[in-house]
CSV table of C-alpha atoms and ligand atoms in Angstrom, one decimal:
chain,number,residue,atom,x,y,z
A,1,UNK,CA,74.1,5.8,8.3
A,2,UNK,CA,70.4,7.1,7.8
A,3,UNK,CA,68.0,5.8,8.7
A,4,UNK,CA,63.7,7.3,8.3
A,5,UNK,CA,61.0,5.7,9.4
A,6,UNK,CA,57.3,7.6,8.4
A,7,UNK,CA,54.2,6.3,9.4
A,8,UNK,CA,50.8,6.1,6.7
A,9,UNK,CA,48.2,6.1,10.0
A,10,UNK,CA,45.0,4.9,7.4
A,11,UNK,CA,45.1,3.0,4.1
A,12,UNK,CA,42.9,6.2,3.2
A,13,UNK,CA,46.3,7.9,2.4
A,14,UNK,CA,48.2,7.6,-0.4
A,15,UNK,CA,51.5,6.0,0.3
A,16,UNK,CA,53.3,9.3,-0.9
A,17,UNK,CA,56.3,8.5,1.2
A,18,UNK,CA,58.7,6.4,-0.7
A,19,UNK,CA,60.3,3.6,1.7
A,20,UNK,CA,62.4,0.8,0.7
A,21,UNK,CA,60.5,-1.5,2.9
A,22,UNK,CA,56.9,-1.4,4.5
A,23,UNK,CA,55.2,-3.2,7.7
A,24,UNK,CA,51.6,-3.3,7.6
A,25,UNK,CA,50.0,-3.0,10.9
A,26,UNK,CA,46.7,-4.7,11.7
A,27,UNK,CA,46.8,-5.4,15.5
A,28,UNK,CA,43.2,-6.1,15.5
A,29,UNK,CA,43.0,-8.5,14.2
A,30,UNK,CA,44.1,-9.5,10.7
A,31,UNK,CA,48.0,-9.3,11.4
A,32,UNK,CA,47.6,-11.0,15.0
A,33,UNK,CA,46.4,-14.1,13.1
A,34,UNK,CA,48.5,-13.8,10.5
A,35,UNK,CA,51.7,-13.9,13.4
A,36,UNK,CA,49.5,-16.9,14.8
A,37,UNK,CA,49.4,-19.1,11.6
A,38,UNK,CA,53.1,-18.9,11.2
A,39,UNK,CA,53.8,-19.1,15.0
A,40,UNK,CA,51.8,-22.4,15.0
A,41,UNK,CA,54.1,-23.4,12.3
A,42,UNK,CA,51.7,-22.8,9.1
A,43,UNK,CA,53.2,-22.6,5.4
A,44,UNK,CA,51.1,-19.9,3.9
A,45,UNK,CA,48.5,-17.4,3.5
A,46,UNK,CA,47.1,-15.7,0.5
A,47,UNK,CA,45.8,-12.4,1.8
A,48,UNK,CA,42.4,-11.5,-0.1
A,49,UNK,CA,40.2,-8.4,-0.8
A,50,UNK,CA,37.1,-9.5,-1.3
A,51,UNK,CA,35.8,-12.6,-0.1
A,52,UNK,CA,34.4,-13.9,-3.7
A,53,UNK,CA,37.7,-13.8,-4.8
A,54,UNK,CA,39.6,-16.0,-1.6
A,55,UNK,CA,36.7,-19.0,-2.5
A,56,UNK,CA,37.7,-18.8,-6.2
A,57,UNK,CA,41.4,-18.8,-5.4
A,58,UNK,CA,40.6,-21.2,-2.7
A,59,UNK,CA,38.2,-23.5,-6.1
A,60,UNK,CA,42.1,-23.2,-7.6
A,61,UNK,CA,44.4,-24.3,-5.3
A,62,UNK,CA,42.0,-27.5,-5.0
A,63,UNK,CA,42.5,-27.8,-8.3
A,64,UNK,CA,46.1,-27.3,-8.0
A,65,UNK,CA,46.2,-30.4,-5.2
A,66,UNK,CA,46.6,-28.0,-1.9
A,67,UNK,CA,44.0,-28.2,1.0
A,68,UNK,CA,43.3,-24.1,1.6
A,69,UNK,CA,41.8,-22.6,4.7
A,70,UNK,CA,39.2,-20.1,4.4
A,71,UNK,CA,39.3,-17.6,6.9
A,72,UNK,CA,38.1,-14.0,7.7
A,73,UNK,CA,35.8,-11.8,8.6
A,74,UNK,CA,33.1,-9.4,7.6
A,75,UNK,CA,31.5,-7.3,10.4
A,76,UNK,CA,34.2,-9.3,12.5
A,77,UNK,CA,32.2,-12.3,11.7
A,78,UNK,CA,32.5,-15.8,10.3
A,79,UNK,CA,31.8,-15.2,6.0
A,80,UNK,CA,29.8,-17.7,4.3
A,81,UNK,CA,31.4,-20.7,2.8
A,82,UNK,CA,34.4,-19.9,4.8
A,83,UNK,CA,36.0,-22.5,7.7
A,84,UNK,CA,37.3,-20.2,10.4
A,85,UNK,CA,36.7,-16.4,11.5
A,86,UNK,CA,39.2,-14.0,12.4
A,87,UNK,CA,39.9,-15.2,15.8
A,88,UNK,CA,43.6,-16.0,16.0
A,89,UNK,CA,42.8,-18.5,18.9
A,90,UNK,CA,40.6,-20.4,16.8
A,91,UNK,CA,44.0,-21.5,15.1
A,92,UNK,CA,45.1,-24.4,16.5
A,93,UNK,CA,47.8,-26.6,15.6
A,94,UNK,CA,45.6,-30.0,14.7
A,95,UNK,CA,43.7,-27.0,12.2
A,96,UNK,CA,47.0,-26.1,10.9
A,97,UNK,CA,48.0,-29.1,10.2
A,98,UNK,CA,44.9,-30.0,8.5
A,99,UNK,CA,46.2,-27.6,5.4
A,100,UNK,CA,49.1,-26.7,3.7
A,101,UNK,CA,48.0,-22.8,3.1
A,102,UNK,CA,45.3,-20.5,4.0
A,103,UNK,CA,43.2,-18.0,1.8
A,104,UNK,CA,42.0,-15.2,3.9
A,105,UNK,CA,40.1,-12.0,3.6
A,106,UNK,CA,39.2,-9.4,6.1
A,107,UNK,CA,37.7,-6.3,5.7
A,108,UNK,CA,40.8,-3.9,7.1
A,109,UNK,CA,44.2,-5.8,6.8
A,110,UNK,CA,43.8,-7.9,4.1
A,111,UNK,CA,43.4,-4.9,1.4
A,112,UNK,CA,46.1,-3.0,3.1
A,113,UNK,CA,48.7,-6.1,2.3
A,114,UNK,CA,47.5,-5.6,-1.2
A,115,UNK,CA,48.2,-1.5,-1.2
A,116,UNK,CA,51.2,-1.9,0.4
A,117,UNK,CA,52.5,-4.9,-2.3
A,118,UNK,CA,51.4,-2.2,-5.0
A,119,UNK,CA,55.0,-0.6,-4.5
A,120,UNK,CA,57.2,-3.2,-5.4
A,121,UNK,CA,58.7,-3.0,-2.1
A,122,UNK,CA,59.3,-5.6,0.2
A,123,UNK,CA,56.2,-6.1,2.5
A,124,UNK,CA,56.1,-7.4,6.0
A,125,UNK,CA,53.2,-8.0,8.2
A,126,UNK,CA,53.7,-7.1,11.7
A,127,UNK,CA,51.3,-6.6,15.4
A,128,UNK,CA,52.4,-6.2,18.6
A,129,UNK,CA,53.6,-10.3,18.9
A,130,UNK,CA,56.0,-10.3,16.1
A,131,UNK,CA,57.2,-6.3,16.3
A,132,UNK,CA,60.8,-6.8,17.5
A,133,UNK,CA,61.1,-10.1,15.0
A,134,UNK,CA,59.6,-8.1,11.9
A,135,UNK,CA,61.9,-4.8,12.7
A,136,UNK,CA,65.2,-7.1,13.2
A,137,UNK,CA,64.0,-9.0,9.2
A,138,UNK,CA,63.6,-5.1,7.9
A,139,UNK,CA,66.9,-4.0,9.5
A,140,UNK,CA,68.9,-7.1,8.2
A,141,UNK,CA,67.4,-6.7,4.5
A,142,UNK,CA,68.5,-3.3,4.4
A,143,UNK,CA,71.5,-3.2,6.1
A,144,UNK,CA,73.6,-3.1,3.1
A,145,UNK,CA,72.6,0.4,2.3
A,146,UNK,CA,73.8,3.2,3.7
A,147,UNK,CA,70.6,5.3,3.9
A,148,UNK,CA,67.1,3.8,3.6
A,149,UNK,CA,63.6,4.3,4.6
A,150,UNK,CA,61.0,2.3,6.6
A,151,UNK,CA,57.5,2.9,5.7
A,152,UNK,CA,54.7,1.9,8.3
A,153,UNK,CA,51.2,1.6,6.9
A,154,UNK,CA,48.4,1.3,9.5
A,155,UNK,CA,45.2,-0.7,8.2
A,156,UNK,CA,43.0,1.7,10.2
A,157,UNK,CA,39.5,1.5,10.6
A,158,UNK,CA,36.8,1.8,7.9
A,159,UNK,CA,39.9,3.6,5.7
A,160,UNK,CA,40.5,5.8,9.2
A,161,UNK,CA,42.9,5.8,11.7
A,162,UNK,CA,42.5,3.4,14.3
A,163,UNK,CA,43.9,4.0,18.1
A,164,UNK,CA,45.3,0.8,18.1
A,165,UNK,CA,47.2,0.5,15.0
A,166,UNK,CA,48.4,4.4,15.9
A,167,UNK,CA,49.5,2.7,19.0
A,168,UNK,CA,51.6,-0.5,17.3
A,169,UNK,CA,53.3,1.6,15.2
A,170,UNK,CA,54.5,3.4,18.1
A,171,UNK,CA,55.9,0.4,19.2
A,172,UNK,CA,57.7,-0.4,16.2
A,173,UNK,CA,59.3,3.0,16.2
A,174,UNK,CA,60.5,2.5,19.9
A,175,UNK,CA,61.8,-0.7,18.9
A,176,UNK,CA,64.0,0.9,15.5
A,177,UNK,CA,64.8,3.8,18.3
A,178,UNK,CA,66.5,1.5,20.5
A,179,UNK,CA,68.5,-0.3,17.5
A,180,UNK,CA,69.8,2.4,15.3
A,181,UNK,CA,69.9,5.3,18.3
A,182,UNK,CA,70.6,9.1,16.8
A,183,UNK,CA,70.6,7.4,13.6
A,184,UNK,CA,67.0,7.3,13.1
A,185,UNK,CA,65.3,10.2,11.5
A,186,UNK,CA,61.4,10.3,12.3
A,187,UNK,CA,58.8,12.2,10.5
A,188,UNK,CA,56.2,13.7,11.7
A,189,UNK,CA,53.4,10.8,11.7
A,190,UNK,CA,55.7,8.8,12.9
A,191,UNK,CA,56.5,11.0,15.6
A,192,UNK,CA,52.5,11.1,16.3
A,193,UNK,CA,52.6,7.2,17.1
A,194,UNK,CA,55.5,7.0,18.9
A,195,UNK,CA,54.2,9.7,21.4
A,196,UNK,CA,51.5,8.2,21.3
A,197,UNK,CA,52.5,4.9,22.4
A,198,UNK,CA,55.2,6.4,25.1
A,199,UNK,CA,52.5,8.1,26.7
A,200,UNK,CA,50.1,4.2,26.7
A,201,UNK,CA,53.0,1.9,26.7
A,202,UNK,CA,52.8,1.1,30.6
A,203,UNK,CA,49.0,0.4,30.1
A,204,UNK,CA,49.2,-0.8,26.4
A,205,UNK,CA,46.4,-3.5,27.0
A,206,UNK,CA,44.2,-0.9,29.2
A,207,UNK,CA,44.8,1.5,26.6
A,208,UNK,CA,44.3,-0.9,23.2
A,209,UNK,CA,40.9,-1.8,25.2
A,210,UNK,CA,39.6,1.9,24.6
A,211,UNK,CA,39.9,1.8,21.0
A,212,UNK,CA,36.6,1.5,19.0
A,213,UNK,CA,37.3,-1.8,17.5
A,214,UNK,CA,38.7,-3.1,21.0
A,215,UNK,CA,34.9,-2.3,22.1
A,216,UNK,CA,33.2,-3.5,18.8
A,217,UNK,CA,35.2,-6.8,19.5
A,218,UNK,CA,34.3,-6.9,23.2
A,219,UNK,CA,31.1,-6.7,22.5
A,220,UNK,CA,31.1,-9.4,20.0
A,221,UNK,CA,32.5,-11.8,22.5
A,222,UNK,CA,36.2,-11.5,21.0
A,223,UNK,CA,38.0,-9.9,24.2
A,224,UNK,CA,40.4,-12.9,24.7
A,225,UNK,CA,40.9,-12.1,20.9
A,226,UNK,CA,42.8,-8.7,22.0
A,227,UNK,CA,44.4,-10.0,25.2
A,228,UNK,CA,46.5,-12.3,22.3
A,229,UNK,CA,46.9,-9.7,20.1
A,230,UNK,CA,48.4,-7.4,23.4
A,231,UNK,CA,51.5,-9.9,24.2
A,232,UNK,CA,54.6,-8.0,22.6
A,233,UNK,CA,56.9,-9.9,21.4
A,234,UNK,CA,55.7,-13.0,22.1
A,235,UNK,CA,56.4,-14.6,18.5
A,236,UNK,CA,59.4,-15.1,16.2
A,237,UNK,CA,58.2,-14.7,12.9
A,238,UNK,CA,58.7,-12.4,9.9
A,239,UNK,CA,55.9,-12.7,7.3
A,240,UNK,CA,57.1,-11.2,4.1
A,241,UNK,CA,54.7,-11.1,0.7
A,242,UNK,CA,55.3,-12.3,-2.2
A,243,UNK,CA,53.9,-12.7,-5.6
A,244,UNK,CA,52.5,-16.3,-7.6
A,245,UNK,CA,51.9,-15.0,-10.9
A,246,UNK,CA,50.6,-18.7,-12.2
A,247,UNK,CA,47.7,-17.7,-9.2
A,248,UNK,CA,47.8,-13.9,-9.4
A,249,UNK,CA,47.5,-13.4,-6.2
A,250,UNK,CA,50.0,-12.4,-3.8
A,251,UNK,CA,51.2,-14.8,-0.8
A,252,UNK,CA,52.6,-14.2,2.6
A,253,UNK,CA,55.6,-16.8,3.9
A,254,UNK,CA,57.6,-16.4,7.2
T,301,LIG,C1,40.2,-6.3,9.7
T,301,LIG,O1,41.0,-6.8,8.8
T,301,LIG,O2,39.5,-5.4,9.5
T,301,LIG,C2,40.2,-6.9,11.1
T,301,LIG,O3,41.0,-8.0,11.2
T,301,LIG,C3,38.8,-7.1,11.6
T,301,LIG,C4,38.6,-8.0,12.7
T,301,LIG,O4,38.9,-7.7,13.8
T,301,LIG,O5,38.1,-9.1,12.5
């Protein structure tokens, strides 16, 4: 068996390496609400580039009969005409049951969903909450194969790498270290986050904390936001994407 995993560290890059599957890595804070919606028990989410486009698709799936949740964030904030920000303890179950999907657009993980959908690969969205849960779903859909490849794309910051994603891809690689042993072949950016994290791991909140969007957020008022977003593996759930071509727009469902 072999098995790669390489690491994109900013949605700058192009995603040159060919994997048969990718996570997408937002840890602050689009895929830590994502893990949150589905945690809570919440259908789906339609991840969004811009935010005109999430209130027209959100005008449709009225249309269609569905009660959408708008939710996201520009400048970390609560957009205009939209219900909730990008807190993921703003999402509470009597709000999740309230709707039967969400539309949301952030300014980071949102549009790295979309990239990564772009190579008709499966897609899963992963933080530090769901990382051993997402890795497991990636093994088990390629375990058929003999040899494959597991691509990790890290939003980043502003289209540049970001400390924190860096830091939960490290985890992830730890994680497929410890299933698949001598097995697993790690390139070099890979190798970069998984050092990365082994040298943080025993201060991984401390160390998330430093990270410029840790501070931004801090600042902001959102530091319970990245306490949440630091519990590893404290969810179950494998958001994968998908694609509604009666909406064109792709979907994530755990
Ligand atoms: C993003 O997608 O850029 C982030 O989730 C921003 C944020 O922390 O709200």
């Amino acid at each position: 068996m072999n098995i790669s995993v390489d690491v994109v560290l900013s949605q700058s890059e192009p995603l040159t390496c060919e994997a048969d599957i990718w996570l997408v890595i937002d840890i602050l804070r689009a895929t830590s609400v994502i893990s949150r919606w589905f945690e809570l028990g919440g259908k789906i989410i339609y991840p969004v580039i811009e935010p005109e486009d999430a209130l027209k698709l959100a005008e449709k799936l009225k249309a269609q009969g569905e009660t959408p949740l708008l939710m996201g964030e520009r400048h970390a904030v609560l957009i205009d005409g939209f219900n909730l920000g990008n807190s993921p303890l703003d999402l509470k179950p009597e709000i999740i049951n309230k709707y039967s999907c969400a539309v949301m657009s952030t300014t980071n993980g949102t549009a790295a969903l979309n990239t990564a959908f772009k190579n008709n690969k499966p897609v899963i969205s992963v933080c530090a909450r769901n990382a051993k849960a997402a890795v497991k779903y990636a093994l088990n859909y390629l375990n058929k194969n003999n040899e494959f490849k597991i691509g990790i794309l890290c939003s980043g910051r502003h289209k540049r790498t970001a400390w924190d994603d860096t830091l939960c891809a490290g985890l992830l690689i730890e994680i497929l270290k410890d299933i698949c042993g001598n097995n697993l072949v790690i390139a070099d950016c890979a190798r970069l986050s998984l050092e990365l994290w082994q040298n943080h791991k025993h201060e991984f909140y401390n160390s998330i904390m430093t990270a410029e969007h840790a501070k931004f957020l801090d600042n902001l008022g959102f530091g319970r936001d990245i306490k949440f977003a630091c519990e590893i593996d404290a969810a179950q759930v494998a958001p994968v994407l998908y694609y509604n071509e009666n909406l064109d727009s792709i979907y994530l469902k755990n």
